[in-house]
Short mmCIF file of C-alpha atoms in Angstrom, two decimals:
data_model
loop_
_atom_site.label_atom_id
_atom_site.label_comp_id
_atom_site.label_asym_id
_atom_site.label_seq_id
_atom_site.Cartn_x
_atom_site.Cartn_y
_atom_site.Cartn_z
CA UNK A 10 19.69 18.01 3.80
CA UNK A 11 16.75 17.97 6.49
CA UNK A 12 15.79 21.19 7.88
CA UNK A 13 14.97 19.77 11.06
CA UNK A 14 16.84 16.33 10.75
CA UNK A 15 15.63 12.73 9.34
CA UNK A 16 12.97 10.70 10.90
CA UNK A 17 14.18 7.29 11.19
CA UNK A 18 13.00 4.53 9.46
CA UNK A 19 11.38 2.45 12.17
CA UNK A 20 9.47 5.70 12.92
CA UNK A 21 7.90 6.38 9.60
CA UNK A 22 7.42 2.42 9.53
CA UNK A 23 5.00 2.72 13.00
CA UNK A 24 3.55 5.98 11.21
CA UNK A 25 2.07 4.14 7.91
CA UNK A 26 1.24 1.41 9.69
CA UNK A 27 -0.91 3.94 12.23
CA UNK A 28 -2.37 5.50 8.88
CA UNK A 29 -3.52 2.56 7.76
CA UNK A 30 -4.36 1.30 11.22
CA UNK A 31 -7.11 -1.33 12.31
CA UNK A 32 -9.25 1.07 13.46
CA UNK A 33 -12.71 2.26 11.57
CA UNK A 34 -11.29 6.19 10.68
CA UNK A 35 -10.73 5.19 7.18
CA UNK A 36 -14.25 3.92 6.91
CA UNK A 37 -15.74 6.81 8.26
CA UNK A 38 -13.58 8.88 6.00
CA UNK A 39 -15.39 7.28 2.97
CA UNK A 40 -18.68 7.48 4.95
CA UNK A 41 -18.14 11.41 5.09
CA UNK A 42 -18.06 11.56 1.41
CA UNK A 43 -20.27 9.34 0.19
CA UNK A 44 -23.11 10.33 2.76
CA UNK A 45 -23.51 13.67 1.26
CA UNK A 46 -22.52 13.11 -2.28
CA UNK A 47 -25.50 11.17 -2.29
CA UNK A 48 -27.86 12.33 -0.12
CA UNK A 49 -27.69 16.05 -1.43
CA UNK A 50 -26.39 14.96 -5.46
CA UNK A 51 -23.20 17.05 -4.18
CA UNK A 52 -20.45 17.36 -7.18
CA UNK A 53 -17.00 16.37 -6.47
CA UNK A 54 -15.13 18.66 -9.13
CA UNK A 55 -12.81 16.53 -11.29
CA UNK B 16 -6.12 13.56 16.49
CA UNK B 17 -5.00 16.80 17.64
CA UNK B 18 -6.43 18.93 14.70
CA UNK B 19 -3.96 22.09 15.15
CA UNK B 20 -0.94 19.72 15.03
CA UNK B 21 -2.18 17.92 11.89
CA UNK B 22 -3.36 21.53 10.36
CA UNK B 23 -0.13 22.55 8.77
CA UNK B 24 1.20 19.15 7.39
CA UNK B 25 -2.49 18.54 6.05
CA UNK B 26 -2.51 21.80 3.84
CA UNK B 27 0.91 21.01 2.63
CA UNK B 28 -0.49 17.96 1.41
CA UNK B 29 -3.18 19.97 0.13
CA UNK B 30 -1.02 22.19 -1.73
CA UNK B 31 1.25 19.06 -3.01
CA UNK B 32 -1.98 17.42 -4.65
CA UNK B 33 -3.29 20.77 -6.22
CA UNK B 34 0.24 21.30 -7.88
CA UNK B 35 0.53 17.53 -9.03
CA UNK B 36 -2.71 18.03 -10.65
CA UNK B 37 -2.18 21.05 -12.38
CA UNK B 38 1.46 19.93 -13.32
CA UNK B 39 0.02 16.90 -14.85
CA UNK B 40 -2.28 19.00 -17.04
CA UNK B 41 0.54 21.11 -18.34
CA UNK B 42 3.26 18.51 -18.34
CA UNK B 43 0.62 15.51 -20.14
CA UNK B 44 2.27 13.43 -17.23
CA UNK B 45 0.23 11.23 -14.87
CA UNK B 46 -0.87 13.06 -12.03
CA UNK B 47 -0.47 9.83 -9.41
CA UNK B 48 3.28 9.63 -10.22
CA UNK B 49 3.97 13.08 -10.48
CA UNK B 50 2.61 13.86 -6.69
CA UNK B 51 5.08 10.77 -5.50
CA UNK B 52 7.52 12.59 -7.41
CA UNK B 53 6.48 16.07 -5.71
CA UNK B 54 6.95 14.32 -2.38
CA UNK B 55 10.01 12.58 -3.14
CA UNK B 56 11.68 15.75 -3.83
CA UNK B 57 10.50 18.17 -1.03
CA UNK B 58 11.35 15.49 1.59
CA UNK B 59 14.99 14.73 -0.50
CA UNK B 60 15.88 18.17 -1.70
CA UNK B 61 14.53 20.28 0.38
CA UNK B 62 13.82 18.58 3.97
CA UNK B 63 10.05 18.18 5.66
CA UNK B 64 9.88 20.70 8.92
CA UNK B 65 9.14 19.33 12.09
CA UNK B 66 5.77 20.75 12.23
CA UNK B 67 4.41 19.48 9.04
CA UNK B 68 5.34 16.33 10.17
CA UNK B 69 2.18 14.59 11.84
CA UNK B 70 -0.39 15.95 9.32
CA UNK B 71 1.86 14.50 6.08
CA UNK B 72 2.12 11.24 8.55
CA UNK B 73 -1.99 11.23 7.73
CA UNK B 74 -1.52 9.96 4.07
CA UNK B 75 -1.87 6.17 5.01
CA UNK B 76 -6.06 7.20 6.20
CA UNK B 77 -6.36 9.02 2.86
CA UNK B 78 -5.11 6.25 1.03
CA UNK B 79 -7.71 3.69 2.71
CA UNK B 80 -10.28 6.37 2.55
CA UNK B 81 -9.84 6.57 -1.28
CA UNK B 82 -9.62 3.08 -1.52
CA UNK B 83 -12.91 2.07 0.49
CA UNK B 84 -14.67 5.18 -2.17
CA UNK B 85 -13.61 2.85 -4.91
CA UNK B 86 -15.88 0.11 -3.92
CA UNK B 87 -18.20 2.38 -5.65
CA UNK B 88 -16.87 1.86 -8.85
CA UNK B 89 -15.94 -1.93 -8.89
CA UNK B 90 -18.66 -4.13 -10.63
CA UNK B 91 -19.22 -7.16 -8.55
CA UNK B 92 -20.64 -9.08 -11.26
CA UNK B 93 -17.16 -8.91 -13.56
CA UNK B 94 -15.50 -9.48 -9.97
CA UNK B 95 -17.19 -12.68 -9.38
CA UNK B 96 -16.35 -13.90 -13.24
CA UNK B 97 -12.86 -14.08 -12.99
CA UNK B 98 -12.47 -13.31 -8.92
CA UNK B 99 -12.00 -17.23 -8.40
CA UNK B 100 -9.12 -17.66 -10.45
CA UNK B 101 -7.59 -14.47 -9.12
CA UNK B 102 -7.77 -15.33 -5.74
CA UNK B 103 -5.99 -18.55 -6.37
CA UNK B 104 -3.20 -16.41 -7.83
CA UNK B 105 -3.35 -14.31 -4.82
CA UNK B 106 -2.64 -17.38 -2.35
CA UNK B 107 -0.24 -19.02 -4.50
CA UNK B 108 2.23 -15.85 -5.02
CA UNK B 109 1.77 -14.78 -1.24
CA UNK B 110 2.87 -18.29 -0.42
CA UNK B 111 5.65 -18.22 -2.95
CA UNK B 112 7.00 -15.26 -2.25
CA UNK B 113 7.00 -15.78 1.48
CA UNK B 114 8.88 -19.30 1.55
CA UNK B 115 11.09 -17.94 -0.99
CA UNK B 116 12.32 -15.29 1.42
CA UNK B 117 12.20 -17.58 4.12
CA UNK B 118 14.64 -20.48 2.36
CA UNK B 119 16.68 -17.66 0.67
CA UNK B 120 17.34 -16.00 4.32
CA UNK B 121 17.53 -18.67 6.14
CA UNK B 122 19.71 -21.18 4.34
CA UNK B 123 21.38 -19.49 1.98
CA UNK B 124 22.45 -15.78 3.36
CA UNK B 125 22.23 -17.13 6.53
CA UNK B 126 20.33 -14.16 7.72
CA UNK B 127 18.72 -14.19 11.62
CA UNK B 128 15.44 -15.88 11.80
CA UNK B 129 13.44 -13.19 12.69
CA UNK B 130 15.17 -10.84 9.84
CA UNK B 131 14.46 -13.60 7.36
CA UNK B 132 10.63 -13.87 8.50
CA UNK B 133 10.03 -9.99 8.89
CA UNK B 134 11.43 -9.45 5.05
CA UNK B 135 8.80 -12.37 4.20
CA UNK B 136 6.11 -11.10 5.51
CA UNK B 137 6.82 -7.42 3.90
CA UNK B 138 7.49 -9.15 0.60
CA UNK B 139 4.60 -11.44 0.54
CA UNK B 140 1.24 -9.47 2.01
CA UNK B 141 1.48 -5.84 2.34
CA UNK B 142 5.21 -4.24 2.67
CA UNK B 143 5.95 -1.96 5.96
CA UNK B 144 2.63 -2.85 7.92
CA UNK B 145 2.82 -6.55 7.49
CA UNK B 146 6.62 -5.85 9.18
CA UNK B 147 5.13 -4.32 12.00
CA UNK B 148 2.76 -6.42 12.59
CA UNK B 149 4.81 -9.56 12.54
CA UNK B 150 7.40 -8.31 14.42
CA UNK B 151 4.59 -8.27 17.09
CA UNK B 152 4.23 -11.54 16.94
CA UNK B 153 7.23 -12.67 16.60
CA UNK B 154 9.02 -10.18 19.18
CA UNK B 155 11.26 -8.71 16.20
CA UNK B 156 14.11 -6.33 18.05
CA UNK B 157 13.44 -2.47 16.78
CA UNK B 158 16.42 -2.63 14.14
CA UNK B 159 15.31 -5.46 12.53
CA UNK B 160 12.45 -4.03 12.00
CA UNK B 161 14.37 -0.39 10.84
CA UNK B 162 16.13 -2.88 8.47
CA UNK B 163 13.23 -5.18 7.29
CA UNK B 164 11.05 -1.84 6.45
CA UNK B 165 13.83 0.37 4.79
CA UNK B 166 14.73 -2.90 2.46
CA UNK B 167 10.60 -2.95 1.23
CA UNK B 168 10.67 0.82 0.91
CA UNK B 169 13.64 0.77 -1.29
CA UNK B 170 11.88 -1.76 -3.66
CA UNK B 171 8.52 0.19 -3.25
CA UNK B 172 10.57 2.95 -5.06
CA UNK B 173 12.36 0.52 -7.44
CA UNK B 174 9.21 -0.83 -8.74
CA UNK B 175 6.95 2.21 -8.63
CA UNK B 176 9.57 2.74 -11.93
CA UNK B 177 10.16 -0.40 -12.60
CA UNK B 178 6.42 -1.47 -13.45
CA UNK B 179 4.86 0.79 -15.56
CA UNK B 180 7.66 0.87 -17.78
CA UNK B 181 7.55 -3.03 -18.43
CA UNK B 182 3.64 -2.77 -18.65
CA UNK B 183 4.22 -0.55 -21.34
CA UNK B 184 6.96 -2.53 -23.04
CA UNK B 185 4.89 -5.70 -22.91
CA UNK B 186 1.70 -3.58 -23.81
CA UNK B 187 0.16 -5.16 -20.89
CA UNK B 188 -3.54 -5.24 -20.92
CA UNK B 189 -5.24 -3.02 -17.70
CA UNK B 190 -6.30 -6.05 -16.13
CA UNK B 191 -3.61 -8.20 -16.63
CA UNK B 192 -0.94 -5.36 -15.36
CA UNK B 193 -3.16 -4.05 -12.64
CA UNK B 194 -3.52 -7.88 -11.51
CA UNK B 195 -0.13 -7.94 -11.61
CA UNK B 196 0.87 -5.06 -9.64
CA UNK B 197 -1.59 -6.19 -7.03
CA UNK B 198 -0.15 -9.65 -6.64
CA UNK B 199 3.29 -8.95 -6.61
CA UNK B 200 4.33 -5.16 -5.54
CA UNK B 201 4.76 -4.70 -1.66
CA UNK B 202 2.85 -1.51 -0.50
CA UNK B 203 -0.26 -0.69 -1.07
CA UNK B 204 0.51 3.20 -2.28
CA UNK B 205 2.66 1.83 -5.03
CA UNK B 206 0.90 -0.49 -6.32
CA UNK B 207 -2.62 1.95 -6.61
CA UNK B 208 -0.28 4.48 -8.07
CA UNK B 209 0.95 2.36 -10.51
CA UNK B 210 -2.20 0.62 -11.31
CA UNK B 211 -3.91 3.53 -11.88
CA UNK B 212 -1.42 5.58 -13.74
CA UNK B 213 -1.94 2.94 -16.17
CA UNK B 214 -5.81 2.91 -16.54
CA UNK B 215 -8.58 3.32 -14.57
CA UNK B 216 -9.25 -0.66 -14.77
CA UNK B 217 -6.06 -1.44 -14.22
CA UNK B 218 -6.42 0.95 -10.56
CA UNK B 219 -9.16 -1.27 -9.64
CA UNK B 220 -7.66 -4.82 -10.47
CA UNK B 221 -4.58 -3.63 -8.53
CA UNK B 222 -6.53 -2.46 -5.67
CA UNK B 223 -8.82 -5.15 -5.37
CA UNK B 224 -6.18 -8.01 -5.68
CA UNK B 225 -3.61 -6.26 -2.98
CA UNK B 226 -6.55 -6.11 -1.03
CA UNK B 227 -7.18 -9.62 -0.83
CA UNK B 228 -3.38 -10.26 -0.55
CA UNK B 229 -4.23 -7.97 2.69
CA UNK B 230 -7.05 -9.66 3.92
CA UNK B 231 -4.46 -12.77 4.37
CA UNK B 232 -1.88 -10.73 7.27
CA UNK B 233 -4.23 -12.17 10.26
CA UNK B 234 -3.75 -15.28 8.84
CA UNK B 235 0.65 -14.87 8.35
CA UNK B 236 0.36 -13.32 12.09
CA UNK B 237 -0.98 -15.91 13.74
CA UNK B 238 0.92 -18.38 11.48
CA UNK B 239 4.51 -16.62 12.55
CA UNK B 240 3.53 -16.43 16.44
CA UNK B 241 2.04 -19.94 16.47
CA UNK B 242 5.49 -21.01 14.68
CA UNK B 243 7.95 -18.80 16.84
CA UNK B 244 5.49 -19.47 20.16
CA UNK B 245 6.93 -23.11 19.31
CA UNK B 246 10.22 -22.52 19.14
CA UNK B 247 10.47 -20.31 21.54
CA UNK B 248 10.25 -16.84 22.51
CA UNK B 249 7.22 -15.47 20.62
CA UNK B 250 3.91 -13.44 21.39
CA UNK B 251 1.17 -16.04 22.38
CA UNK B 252 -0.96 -17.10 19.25
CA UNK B 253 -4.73 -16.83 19.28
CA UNK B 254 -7.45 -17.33 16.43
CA UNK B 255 -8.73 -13.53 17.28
CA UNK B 256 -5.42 -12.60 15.62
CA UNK B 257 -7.10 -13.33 12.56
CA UNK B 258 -9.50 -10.24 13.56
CA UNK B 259 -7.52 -8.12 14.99
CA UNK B 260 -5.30 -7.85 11.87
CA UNK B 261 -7.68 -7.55 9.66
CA UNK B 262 -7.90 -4.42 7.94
CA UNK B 263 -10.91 -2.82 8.25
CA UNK B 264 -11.21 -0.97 5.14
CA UNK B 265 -11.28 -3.48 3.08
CA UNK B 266 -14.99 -4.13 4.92
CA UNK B 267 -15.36 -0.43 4.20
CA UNK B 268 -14.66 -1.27 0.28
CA UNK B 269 -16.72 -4.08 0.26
CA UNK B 270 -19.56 -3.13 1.71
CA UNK B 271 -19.95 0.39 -0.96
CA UNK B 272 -19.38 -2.53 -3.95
CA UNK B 273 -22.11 -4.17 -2.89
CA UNK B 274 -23.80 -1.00 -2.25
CA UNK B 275 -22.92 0.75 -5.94
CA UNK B 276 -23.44 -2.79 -7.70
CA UNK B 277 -26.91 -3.11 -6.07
CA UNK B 278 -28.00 0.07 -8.37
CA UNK B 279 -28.73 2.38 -5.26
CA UNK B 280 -26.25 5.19 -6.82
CA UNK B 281 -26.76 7.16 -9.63
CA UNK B 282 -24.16 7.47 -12.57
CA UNK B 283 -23.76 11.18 -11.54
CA UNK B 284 -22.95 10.28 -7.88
CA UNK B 285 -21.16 7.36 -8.63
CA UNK B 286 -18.95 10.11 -10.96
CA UNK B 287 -18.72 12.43 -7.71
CA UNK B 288 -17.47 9.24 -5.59
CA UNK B 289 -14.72 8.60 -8.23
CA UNK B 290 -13.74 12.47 -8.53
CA UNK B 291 -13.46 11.85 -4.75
CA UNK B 292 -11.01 9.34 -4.06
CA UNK B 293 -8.82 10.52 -6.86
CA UNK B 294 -8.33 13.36 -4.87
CA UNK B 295 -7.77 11.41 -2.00
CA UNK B 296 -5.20 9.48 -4.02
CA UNK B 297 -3.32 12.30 -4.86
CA UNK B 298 -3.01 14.04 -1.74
CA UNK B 299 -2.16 10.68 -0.19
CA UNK B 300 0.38 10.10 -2.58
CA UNK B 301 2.39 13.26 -1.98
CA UNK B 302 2.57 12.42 1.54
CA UNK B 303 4.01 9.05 0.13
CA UNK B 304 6.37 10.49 -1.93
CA UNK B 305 8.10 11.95 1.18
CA UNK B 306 8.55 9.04 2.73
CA UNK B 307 10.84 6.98 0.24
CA UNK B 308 14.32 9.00 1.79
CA UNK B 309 17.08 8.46 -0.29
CA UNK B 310 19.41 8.41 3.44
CA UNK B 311 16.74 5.46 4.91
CA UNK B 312 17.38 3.53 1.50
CA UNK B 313 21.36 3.66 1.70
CA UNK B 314 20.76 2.36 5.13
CA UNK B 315 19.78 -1.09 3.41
CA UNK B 316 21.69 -3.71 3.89
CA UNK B 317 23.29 -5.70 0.80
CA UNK B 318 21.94 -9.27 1.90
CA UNK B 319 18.58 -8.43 2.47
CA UNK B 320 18.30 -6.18 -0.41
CA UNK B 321 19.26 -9.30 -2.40
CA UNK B 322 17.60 -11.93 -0.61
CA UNK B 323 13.93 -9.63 -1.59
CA UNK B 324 15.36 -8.74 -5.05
CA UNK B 325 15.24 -12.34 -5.85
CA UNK B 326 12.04 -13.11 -4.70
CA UNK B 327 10.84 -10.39 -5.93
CA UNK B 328 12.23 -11.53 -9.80
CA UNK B 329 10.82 -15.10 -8.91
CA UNK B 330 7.20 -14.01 -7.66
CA UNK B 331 6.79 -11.14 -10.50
CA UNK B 332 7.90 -13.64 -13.27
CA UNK B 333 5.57 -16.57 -12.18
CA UNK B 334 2.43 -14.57 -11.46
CA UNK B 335 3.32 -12.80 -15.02
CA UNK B 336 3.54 -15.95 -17.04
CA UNK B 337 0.65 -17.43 -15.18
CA UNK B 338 -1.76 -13.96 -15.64
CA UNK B 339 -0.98 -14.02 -19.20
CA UNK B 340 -1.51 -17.90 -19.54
CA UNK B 341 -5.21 -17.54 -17.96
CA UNK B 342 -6.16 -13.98 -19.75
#
């Protein structure tokens, strides 16, 4: 069914758990957004 | 982050959240659900390549990105009205649920200790990353920990169905269904997705309480190591566990609540912030969506698909009965 094969489970496990990872990149993700949204009145398009 | 490698993977997702959106415009269905569904059936049908791999594998840092965004849109003050009685709720399903996995495991499937504990953990404070991080500390072996996740990701899809459609039935208000979803759902994803498929207030009181059901993993860590450390053969506990595990963008979310609520944002910005992280929702859902593998779910076993199942009927019944008691 996979063009190149499955991932196993305990793989994409470690992988969300990276994604959501103790680390600050989610932070700064929000920081990138909200930093000019505000500071130039930028429009995020619905 | 190697930003070639993530390149192709993160315009798929891209392309995903654009076609959920524009599907749910012409199909009147909720965009959130649709771009699991989008997800679910490229990865099922059709098979994810290799090389989109590690930039779909980014959806978990969208998801907290979009999530620490909200904080721009939560009003402390209605927060700290009912917050109290929430969090109580919080604490008393996450301990429910978790010794109700542990009894059911233990004494009567007579699963393996550390099986019974990592399936507690998922069930009780945030599905596959509370599994990995217990099995840390309590020095899980790598198929128990295959096992413990593919048994939360197979209810993860259950109840991303499951939920909205007995919201609906019960005509569950958005705070007492997003409440709900946030106390007794196991992922994150699904429970935002469900939350705010329902209504926008029911998003935020489904965010906000899984968060604080989040905020509690340093605290099951160092609870399972300190316990295992005692019996024997577990990672060494320490209070800077309670750190460590603690997921940071839940600070992120806090601090832009306190931010928003302190009047510093406009109405217009504060619409711009919210057009955000629904973006961010979407594309992270997609990339969701193609991890819920119909072959990883048949990989569940029987006995721990039932031992969850129950708790799962036990926890979602009690915090039900109890939200619709106190609202």
């Amino acid at each position: 069914m996979s063009i190149d094969g499955w991932r196993p489970t305990a793989v994409a496990a470690t992988d969300r758990r990276r994604g959501l990872e103790r680390d600050w990149r989610s932070v700064r993700v929000g920081a990138a957004i909200v930093a000019p949204a505000s500071a130039f009145e930028l429009q995020v398009p619905r | 982050m190697n930003g070639r490698r993530l390149l192709p993977g993160l315009l798929a997702l891209c392309l995903g959240a654009i076609l959920a959106r524009a599907l749910a415009v012409s199909l009147g269905f909720n965009r959130l659900l649709l771009a699991i569904a989008l997800g679910f059936v490229a990865t099922n049908a059709v098979g994810i390549p290799d090389r989109l791999e590690p930039g779909i594998a980014t959806h978990g840092l969208w998801l907290a990105g979009g999530i620490v965004l909200m904080g721009a849109s939560i009003s402390l003050g209605t927060v700290l009205e009912v917050g109290g009685l929430v969090l109580v709720l919080v604490v008393g399903v996450t301990a429910t649920t978790l010794l109700a996995v542990e009894f059911l495991a233990r004494n009567v499937f007579g699963l393996a200790d550390r099986m019974g504990s990592l399936l507690a953990a998922g069930a009780s404070i945030c599905g596959v990353s509370a599994v990995v991080a217990v099995a840390g500390a309590v020095s899980a072996r790598e198929e128990q920990i295959a096992y413990a996740a593919a048994t939360v990701l197979l209810f993860d899809a259950i109840t991303i169905v499951v939920y909205p459609i007995v919201g609906d039935l019960l005509d569950l208000s958005g705070m007492v269904f997003g409440t709900w979803a946030g106390v007794s759902m196991f992922s994150t994803g699904p429970v935002v997705a469900v939350g705010f498929a329902h209504s926008d207030v029911a998003g935020q009181w489904a965010t906000m309480t899984k968060l604080a059901r989040n905020a509690l993993i340093g605290v099951v860590v160092l609870a399972y190591a300190s316990y295992y450390a005692h019996a024997g053969g577990g990672g060494r506990p320490s209070v800077r566990t309670l750190w460590n595990e603690f997921p940071t963008f839940v600070l992120g979310f806090l601090a832009l609540a306190v931010v928003s609520s302190a009047g510093v944002l406009s109405s217009a910005q504060v619409t711009s912030i919210e057009n955000a992280y629904d973006w961010l929702f979407v594309l992270a859902f997609v990339g969701l969506g193609t991890e819920i593998r119909l072959a990883d779910l048949r990989a569940t076993g029987p006995m721990p698909a039932v031992v969850v199942l129950l708790a799962l009927l036990v926890s979602s019944a009690l915090s039900l009965a109890a939200l619709l008691v106190l609202f």
